[in-house]
Amino acid sequence: MHEKHISDSDTLAVSNASPNTEFHPLFFDPDADITLQSDDGVQFRVRSAIMTMSSGFFKAKLGLPGNPVAQAPIMMTEPGHIIAALLSIIDPQFGISQFDHGHIWDILKAADKYDMPSVMGTLRHLIGVHSRAGDTDPIKTYAYACRYGWEDVAKAASTRTLDTDLSALSETEISLMDTISLFRLQKLHRSRGHALIELMDIKAEEGSSHLVFHRCGNKERPYRYLFPCCAVRGRSHFWILAKHIVLREMEKCPSGRTLRLEEFWNRPELTPLWEIRLHPGCNCGIICMVFDKKGTMQEVLRMLDSDHLPVTV
């Protein structure tokens, strides 16, 4: 279970209302017996029963002997829109539509701080839905899902991180993840590139899970008519260079999205692959097959989309 640490400055305090405070129009229950006050001066009239049923933190604090009720406001360290979001989830009169989902991470941290399991459950569902729709930051989603043990959300988010270069993350983004979570994500990103490069070792067998050269050639040539020396191209320095270029691209974008663009295959470093006919070990001379740009691209993408590359942590 995620361990919560609440400092002395976070504990509940009571204070006389400031002359600059105002009541939130949606949370002014005439039957309320306590008042919460945000750090920006917004007050909320709520029932202590709802707070104690919904929050382990409030249950412990409001249950203390001599704790003032229905007197001075209880001071909170969060801004009004975060308090309003928490209350909208736990109060049956409202619901999740009452808050701005753009603040979902701050709401999540507050719900964790005040030990509100029902709010955490609601936010888990919302974050999962928004993540699958592509509406949340994948790194944040993965980090918080790992922190709270939401493995299904973490797995889905890890797939969405594959368009991200982890080496370009800021210190703030990296600090969201613990060591194990970061390692798992790095392993996923790294293993995709290595798996693809291994599959790019050219094989001459029909139906191979590896890249098959006769599908990359510049001529329509059935497998049975493929010259043995043609397959040797897979050991040429031109193909080895191509594999290194692909690996570098996969390190920057492990989803392989950029490999689907013709611009990648038009790089000048790859030009010799499409033009050089003779190569060491060639015995068929001018009739030897040359790598075809479009055919090679399609064959590499077949490897990329295969089940041999992992897609989640």
mmCIF file of N, CA and C in Angstrom, residues 202-290:
data_model
loop_
_atom_site.group_PDB
_atom_site.id
_atom_site.type_symbol
_atom_site.label_atom_id
_atom_site.label_comp_id
_atom_site.label_asym_id
_atom_site.label_seq_id
_atom_site.Cartn_x
_atom_site.Cartn_y
_atom_site.Cartn_z
ATOM 1 N N ILE A 202 19.011 -11.302 -41.787
ATOM 2 C CA ILE A 202 18.348 -11.886 -42.952
ATOM 3 C C ILE A 202 18.444 -13.405 -42.943
ATOM 4 N N LYS A 203 17.317 -14.035 -43.172
ATOM 5 C CA LYS A 203 17.240 -15.487 -43.282
ATOM 6 C C LYS A 203 16.796 -15.860 -44.693
ATOM 7 N N ALA A 204 17.184 -17.057 -45.111
ATOM 8 C CA ALA A 204 16.819 -17.509 -46.449
ATOM 9 C C ALA A 204 15.672 -18.510 -46.427
ATOM 10 N N GLU A 205 15.138 -18.798 -45.212
ATOM 11 C CA GLU A 205 14.076 -19.789 -45.124
ATOM 12 C C GLU A 205 12.724 -19.177 -45.470
ATOM 13 N N GLU A 206 11.911 -19.936 -46.165
ATOM 14 C CA GLU A 206 10.549 -19.506 -46.466
ATOM 15 C C GLU A 206 9.751 -19.498 -45.169
ATOM 16 N N GLY A 207 8.965 -18.443 -44.948
ATOM 17 C CA GLY A 207 8.123 -18.375 -43.759
ATOM 18 C C GLY A 207 8.876 -18.033 -42.492
ATOM 19 N N SER A 208 10.091 -17.525 -42.607
ATOM 20 C CA SER A 208 10.880 -17.176 -41.429
ATOM 21 C C SER A 208 10.258 -15.987 -40.707
ATOM 22 N N SER A 209 10.410 -15.982 -39.375
ATOM 23 C CA SER A 209 9.938 -14.823 -38.611
ATOM 24 C C SER A 209 10.904 -13.654 -38.763
ATOM 25 N N HIS A 210 12.101 -13.945 -39.281
ATOM 26 C CA HIS A 210 13.077 -12.893 -39.542
ATOM 27 C C HIS A 210 12.789 -12.232 -40.889
ATOM 28 N N LEU A 211 13.497 -11.143 -41.124
ATOM 29 C CA LEU A 211 13.366 -10.463 -42.400
ATOM 30 C C LEU A 211 13.801 -11.400 -43.527
ATOM 31 N N VAL A 212 13.001 -11.482 -44.570
ATOM 32 C CA VAL A 212 13.261 -12.395 -45.686
ATOM 33 C C VAL A 212 13.710 -11.573 -46.887
ATOM 34 N N PHE A 213 14.890 -11.894 -47.404
ATOM 35 C CA PHE A 213 15.487 -11.042 -48.428
ATOM 36 C C PHE A 213 14.682 -10.995 -49.714
ATOM 37 N N HIS A 214 14.081 -12.122 -50.132
ATOM 38 C CA HIS A 214 13.417 -12.094 -51.437
ATOM 39 C C HIS A 214 12.191 -11.185 -51.435
ATOM 40 N N ARG A 215 11.762 -10.728 -50.239
ATOM 41 C CA ARG A 215 10.687 -9.734 -50.181
ATOM 42 C C ARG A 215 11.235 -8.312 -50.248
ATOM 43 N N CYS A 216 12.550 -8.180 -50.118
ATOM 44 C CA CYS A 216 13.180 -6.855 -50.126
ATOM 45 C C CYS A 216 13.800 -6.528 -51.483
ATOM 46 N N GLY A 217 13.778 -7.470 -52.390
ATOM 47 C CA GLY A 217 14.497 -7.297 -53.641
ATOM 48 C C GLY A 217 13.827 -6.351 -54.613
ATOM 49 N N ASN A 218 14.585 -6.014 -55.648
ATOM 50 C CA ASN A 218 14.085 -5.079 -56.657
ATOM 51 C C ASN A 218 13.377 -5.785 -57.802
ATOM 52 N N LYS A 219 13.233 -7.096 -57.706
ATOM 53 C CA LYS A 219 12.562 -7.858 -58.756
ATOM 54 C C LYS A 219 11.598 -8.849 -58.121
ATOM 55 N N GLU A 220 10.563 -9.180 -58.872
ATOM 56 C CA GLU A 220 9.654 -10.225 -58.428
ATOM 57 C C GLU A 220 10.341 -11.564 -58.677
ATOM 58 N N ARG A 221 10.810 -12.184 -57.622
ATOM 59 C CA ARG A 221 11.525 -13.439 -57.802
ATOM 60 C C ARG A 221 11.053 -14.435 -56.750
ATOM 61 N N PRO A 222 10.460 -15.539 -57.170
ATOM 62 C CA PRO A 222 10.008 -16.535 -56.197
ATOM 63 C C PRO A 222 11.165 -17.034 -55.348
ATOM 64 N N TYR A 223 10.828 -17.468 -54.163
ATOM 65 C CA TYR A 223 11.849 -17.919 -53.222
ATOM 66 C C TYR A 223 12.733 -19.005 -53.828
ATOM 67 N N ARG A 224 12.158 -19.933 -54.578
ATOM 68 C CA ARG A 224 12.935 -21.074 -55.079
ATOM 69 C C ARG A 224 13.970 -20.654 -56.123
ATOM 70 N N TYR A 225 13.804 -19.448 -56.690
ATOM 71 C CA TYR A 225 14.758 -18.979 -57.688
ATOM 72 C C TYR A 225 15.761 -17.982 -57.107
ATOM 73 N N LEU A 226 15.758 -17.830 -55.808
ATOM 74 C CA LEU A 226 16.682 -16.887 -55.175
ATOM 75 C C LEU A 226 18.091 -17.479 -55.161
ATOM 76 N N PHE A 227 19.055 -16.731 -55.667
ATOM 77 C CA PHE A 227 20.430 -17.213 -55.665
ATOM 78 C C PHE A 227 20.982 -17.195 -54.239
ATOM 79 N N PRO A 228 21.679 -18.266 -53.846
ATOM 80 C CA PRO A 228 22.216 -18.317 -52.475
ATOM 81 C C PRO A 228 23.087 -17.117 -52.133
ATOM 82 N N CYS A 229 23.825 -16.622 -53.118
ATOM 83 C CA CYS A 229 24.731 -15.512 -52.817
ATOM 84 C C CYS A 229 23.981 -14.225 -52.498
ATOM 85 N N CYS A 230 22.710 -14.147 -52.943
ATOM 86 C CA CYS A 230 21.947 -12.930 -52.670
ATOM 87 C C CYS A 230 21.719 -12.745 -51.173
ATOM 88 N N ALA A 231 21.502 -13.854 -50.477
ATOM 89 C CA ALA A 231 21.246 -13.768 -49.040
ATOM 90 C C ALA A 231 22.459 -13.266 -48.276
ATOM 91 N N VAL A 232 23.648 -13.373 -48.917
ATOM 92 C CA VAL A 232 24.871 -12.902 -48.268
ATOM 93 C C VAL A 232 24.821 -11.396 -48.055
ATOM 94 N N ARG A 233 23.968 -10.712 -48.803
ATOM 95 C CA ARG A 233 23.842 -9.263 -48.623
ATOM 96 C C ARG A 233 23.497 -8.905 -47.174
ATOM 97 N N GLY A 234 22.866 -9.812 -46.487
ATOM 98 C CA GLY A 234 22.526 -9.556 -45.093
ATOM 99 C C GLY A 234 23.734 -9.442 -44.193
ATOM 100 N N ARG A 235 24.894 -9.844 -44.700
ATOM 101 C CA ARG A 235 26.124 -9.706 -43.916
ATOM 102 C C ARG A 235 27.020 -8.600 -44.474
ATOM 103 N N SER A 236 26.516 -7.884 -45.470
ATOM 104 C CA SER A 236 27.309 -6.800 -46.049
ATOM 105 C C SER A 236 27.335 -5.607 -45.110
ATOM 106 N N HIS A 237 28.374 -4.790 -45.242
ATOM 107 C CA HIS A 237 28.486 -3.648 -44.337
ATOM 108 C C HIS A 237 27.386 -2.627 -44.592
ATOM 109 N N PHE A 238 26.797 -2.643 -45.815
ATOM 110 C CA PHE A 238 25.694 -1.720 -46.089
ATOM 111 C C PHE A 238 24.461 -2.079 -45.249
ATOM 112 N N TRP A 239 24.172 -3.370 -45.148
ATOM 113 C CA TRP A 239 23.011 -3.802 -44.359
ATOM 114 C C TRP A 239 23.276 -3.651 -42.866
ATOM 115 N N ILE A 240 24.502 -3.918 -42.449
ATOM 116 C CA ILE A 240 24.868 -3.734 -41.040
ATOM 117 C C ILE A 240 24.708 -2.264 -40.652
ATOM 118 N N LEU A 241 25.127 -1.358 -41.544
ATOM 119 C CA LEU A 241 24.950 0.074 -41.289
ATOM 120 C C LEU A 241 23.470 0.412 -41.193
ATOM 121 N N ALA A 242 22.657 -0.160 -42.089
ATOM 122 C CA ALA A 242 21.214 0.102 -42.053
ATOM 123 C C ALA A 242 20.615 -0.337 -40.722
ATOM 124 N N LYS A 243 21.055 -1.467 -40.206
ATOM 125 C CA LYS A 243 20.546 -1.955 -38.919
ATOM 126 C C LYS A 243 20.912 -0.996 -37.786
ATOM 127 N N HIS A 244 22.123 -0.471 -37.817
ATOM 128 C CA HIS A 244 22.537 0.481 -36.779
ATOM 129 C C HIS A 244 21.714 1.763 -36.855
ATOM 130 N N ILE A 245 21.417 2.211 -38.069
ATOM 131 C CA ILE A 245 20.602 3.418 -38.234
ATOM 132 C C ILE A 245 19.197 3.181 -37.699
ATOM 133 N N VAL A 246 18.645 2.012 -37.986
ATOM 134 C CA VAL A 246 17.319 1.661 -37.467
ATOM 135 C C VAL A 246 17.344 1.593 -35.944
ATOM 136 N N LEU A 247 18.390 1.004 -35.370
ATOM 137 C CA LEU A 247 18.481 0.896 -33.914
ATOM 138 C C LEU A 247 18.532 2.272 -33.266
ATOM 139 N N ARG A 248 19.315 3.187 -33.825
ATOM 140 C CA ARG A 248 19.386 4.544 -33.273
ATOM 141 C C ARG A 248 18.019 5.215 -33.328
ATOM 142 N N GLU A 249 17.291 4.980 -34.406
ATOM 143 C CA GLU A 249 15.957 5.574 -34.537
ATOM 144 C C GLU A 249 14.997 4.980 -33.516
ATOM 145 N N MET A 250 15.102 3.685 -33.265
ATOM 146 C CA MET A 250 14.244 3.024 -32.281
ATOM 147 C C MET A 250 14.564 3.485 -30.864
ATOM 148 N N GLU A 251 15.797 3.861 -30.606
ATOM 149 C CA GLU A 251 16.160 4.381 -29.288
ATOM 150 C C GLU A 251 15.483 5.720 -29.037
ATOM 151 N N LYS A 252 15.334 6.518 -30.084
ATOM 152 C CA LYS A 252 14.672 7.820 -29.953
ATOM 153 C C LYS A 252 13.154 7.695 -29.970
ATOM 154 N N CYS A 253 12.643 6.734 -30.720
ATOM 155 C CA CYS A 253 11.193 6.562 -30.867
ATOM 156 C C CYS A 253 10.887 5.067 -30.931
ATOM 157 N N PRO A 254 10.798 4.407 -29.759
ATOM 158 C CA PRO A 254 10.646 2.944 -29.729
ATOM 159 C C PRO A 254 9.367 2.418 -30.361
ATOM 160 N N SER A 255 8.387 3.278 -30.593
ATOM 161 C CA SER A 255 7.184 2.812 -31.283
ATOM 162 C C SER A 255 7.489 2.474 -32.742
ATOM 163 N N GLY A 256 8.586 3.036 -33.274
ATOM 164 C CA GLY A 256 8.919 2.833 -34.676
ATOM 165 C C GLY A 256 8.104 3.705 -35.609
ATOM 166 N N ARG A 257 7.442 4.702 -35.054
ATOM 167 C CA ARG A 257 6.580 5.566 -35.871
ATOM 168 C C ARG A 257 7.345 6.197 -37.029
ATOM 169 N N THR A 258 8.580 6.625 -36.780
ATOM 170 C CA THR A 258 9.342 7.300 -37.828
ATOM 171 C C THR A 258 9.802 6.337 -38.922
ATOM 172 N N LEU A 259 9.848 5.036 -38.618
ATOM 173 C CA LEU A 259 10.224 4.061 -39.646
ATOM 174 C C LEU A 259 9.128 3.908 -40.693
ATOM 175 N N ARG A 260 7.941 4.383 -40.375
ATOM 176 C CA ARG A 260 6.820 4.293 -41.315
ATOM 177 C C ARG A 260 6.820 5.439 -42.329
ATOM 178 N N LEU A 261 7.754 6.360 -42.152
ATOM 179 C CA LEU A 261 7.827 7.524 -43.033
ATOM 180 C C LEU A 261 8.876 7.296 -44.124
ATOM 181 N N GLU A 262 8.540 7.653 -45.348
ATOM 182 C CA GLU A 262 9.488 7.487 -46.452
ATOM 183 C C GLU A 262 10.738 8.335 -46.247
ATOM 184 N N GLU A 263 10.583 9.444 -45.498
ATOM 185 C CA GLU A 263 11.735 10.312 -45.257
ATOM 186 C C GLU A 263 12.875 9.556 -44.581
ATOM 187 N N PHE A 264 12.522 8.624 -43.698
ATOM 188 C CA PHE A 264 13.575 7.859 -43.020
ATOM 189 C C PHE A 264 14.372 7.046 -44.030
ATOM 190 N N TRP A 265 13.694 6.375 -44.938
ATOM 191 C CA TRP A 265 14.363 5.493 -45.897
ATOM 192 C C TRP A 265 15.041 6.278 -47.024
ATOM 193 N N ASN A 266 14.766 7.578 -47.112
ATOM 194 C CA ASN A 266 15.423 8.431 -48.109
ATOM 195 C C ASN A 266 16.722 9.034 -47.591
ATOM 196 N N ARG A 267 17.127 8.661 -46.392
ATOM 197 C CA ARG A 267 18.364 9.210 -45.841
ATOM 198 C C ARG A 267 19.555 8.871 -46.746
ATOM 199 N N PRO A 268 20.461 9.826 -46.916
ATOM 200 C CA PRO A 268 21.618 9.567 -47.795
ATOM 201 C C PRO A 268 22.495 8.416 -47.308
ATOM 202 N N GLU A 269 22.526 8.153 -46.000
ATOM 203 C CA GLU A 269 23.344 7.053 -45.486
ATOM 204 C C GLU A 269 22.874 5.699 -46.011
ATOM 205 N N LEU A 270 21.589 5.627 -46.371
ATOM 206 C CA LEU A 270 21.034 4.361 -46.843
ATOM 207 C C LEU A 270 21.092 4.216 -48.360
ATOM 208 N N THR A 271 21.471 5.282 -49.062
ATOM 209 C CA THR A 271 21.456 5.259 -50.531
ATOM 210 C C THR A 271 22.250 4.096 -51.128
ATOM 211 N N PRO A 272 23.461 3.776 -50.628
ATOM 212 C CA PRO A 272 24.212 2.657 -51.223
ATOM 213 C C PRO A 272 23.452 1.335 -51.203
ATOM 214 N N LEU A 273 22.572 1.186 -50.235
ATOM 215 C CA LEU A 273 21.809 -0.062 -50.132
ATOM 216 C C LEU A 273 20.913 -0.256 -51.341
ATOM 217 N N TRP A 274 20.420 0.840 -51.879
ATOM 218 C CA TRP A 274 19.489 0.749 -53.012
ATOM 219 C C TRP A 274 20.208 0.765 -54.365
ATOM 220 N N GLU A 275 21.505 1.071 -54.374
ATOM 221 C CA GLU A 275 22.211 1.258 -55.644
ATOM 222 C C GLU A 275 23.306 0.230 -55.911
ATOM 223 N N ILE A 276 23.941 -0.269 -54.877
ATOM 224 C CA ILE A 276 25.073 -1.177 -55.073
ATOM 225 C C ILE A 276 24.570 -2.561 -55.465
ATOM 226 N N ARG A 277 24.990 -3.019 -56.626
ATOM 227 C CA ARG A 277 24.544 -4.329 -57.099
ATOM 228 C C ARG A 277 25.540 -5.415 -56.687
ATOM 229 N N LEU A 278 26.807 -5.199 -56.983
ATOM 230 C CA LEU A 278 27.817 -6.190 -56.634
ATOM 231 C C LEU A 278 28.200 -6.041 -55.171
ATOM 232 N N HIS A 279 28.541 -7.155 -54.566
ATOM 233 C CA HIS A 279 28.939 -7.127 -53.165
ATOM 234 C C HIS A 279 29.826 -8.325 -52.911
ATOM 235 N N PRO A 280 30.589 -8.324 -51.826
ATOM 236 C CA PRO A 280 31.458 -9.470 -51.543
ATOM 237 C C PRO A 280 30.655 -10.766 -51.465
ATOM 238 N N GLY A 281 31.108 -11.786 -52.178
ATOM 239 C CA GLY A 281 30.427 -13.077 -52.162
ATOM 240 C C GLY A 281 29.416 -13.243 -53.263
ATOM 241 N N CYS A 282 29.214 -12.213 -54.090
ATOM 242 C CA CYS A 282 28.226 -12.297 -55.168
ATOM 243 C C CYS A 282 28.786 -13.131 -56.321
ATOM 244 N N ASN A 283 27.993 -14.097 -56.781
ATOM 245 C CA ASN A 283 28.399 -14.960 -57.885
ATOM 246 C C ASN A 283 27.500 -14.805 -59.108
ATOM 247 N N CYS A 284 26.426 -14.006 -58.972
ATOM 248 C CA CYS A 284 25.478 -13.920 -60.079
ATOM 249 C C CYS A 284 25.574 -12.602 -60.839
ATOM 250 N N GLY A 285 26.546 -11.783 -60.459
ATOM 251 C CA GLY A 285 26.838 -10.578 -61.220
ATOM 252 C C GLY A 285 25.675 -9.629 -61.343
ATOM 253 N N ILE A 286 25.415 -9.184 -62.559
ATOM 254 C CA ILE A 286 24.435 -8.126 -62.773
ATOM 255 C C ILE A 286 23.002 -8.576 -62.525
ATOM 256 N N ILE A 287 22.777 -9.869 -62.440
ATOM 257 C CA ILE A 287 21.410 -10.322 -62.178
ATOM 258 C C ILE A 287 21.141 -10.458 -60.685
ATOM 259 N N CYS A 288 22.132 -10.163 -59.864
ATOM 260 C CA CYS A 288 21.945 -10.250 -58.412
ATOM 261 C C CYS A 288 20.917 -9.209 -57.972
ATOM 262 N N MET A 289 20.073 -9.595 -57.055
ATOM 263 C CA MET A 289 19.023 -8.694 -56.584
ATOM 264 C C MET A 289 19.602 -7.546 -55.778
ATOM 265 N N VAL A 290 19.023 -6.402 -55.943
ATOM 266 C CA VAL A 290 19.379 -5.216 -55.167
ATOM 267 C C VAL A 290 18.248 -4.937 -54.188
#
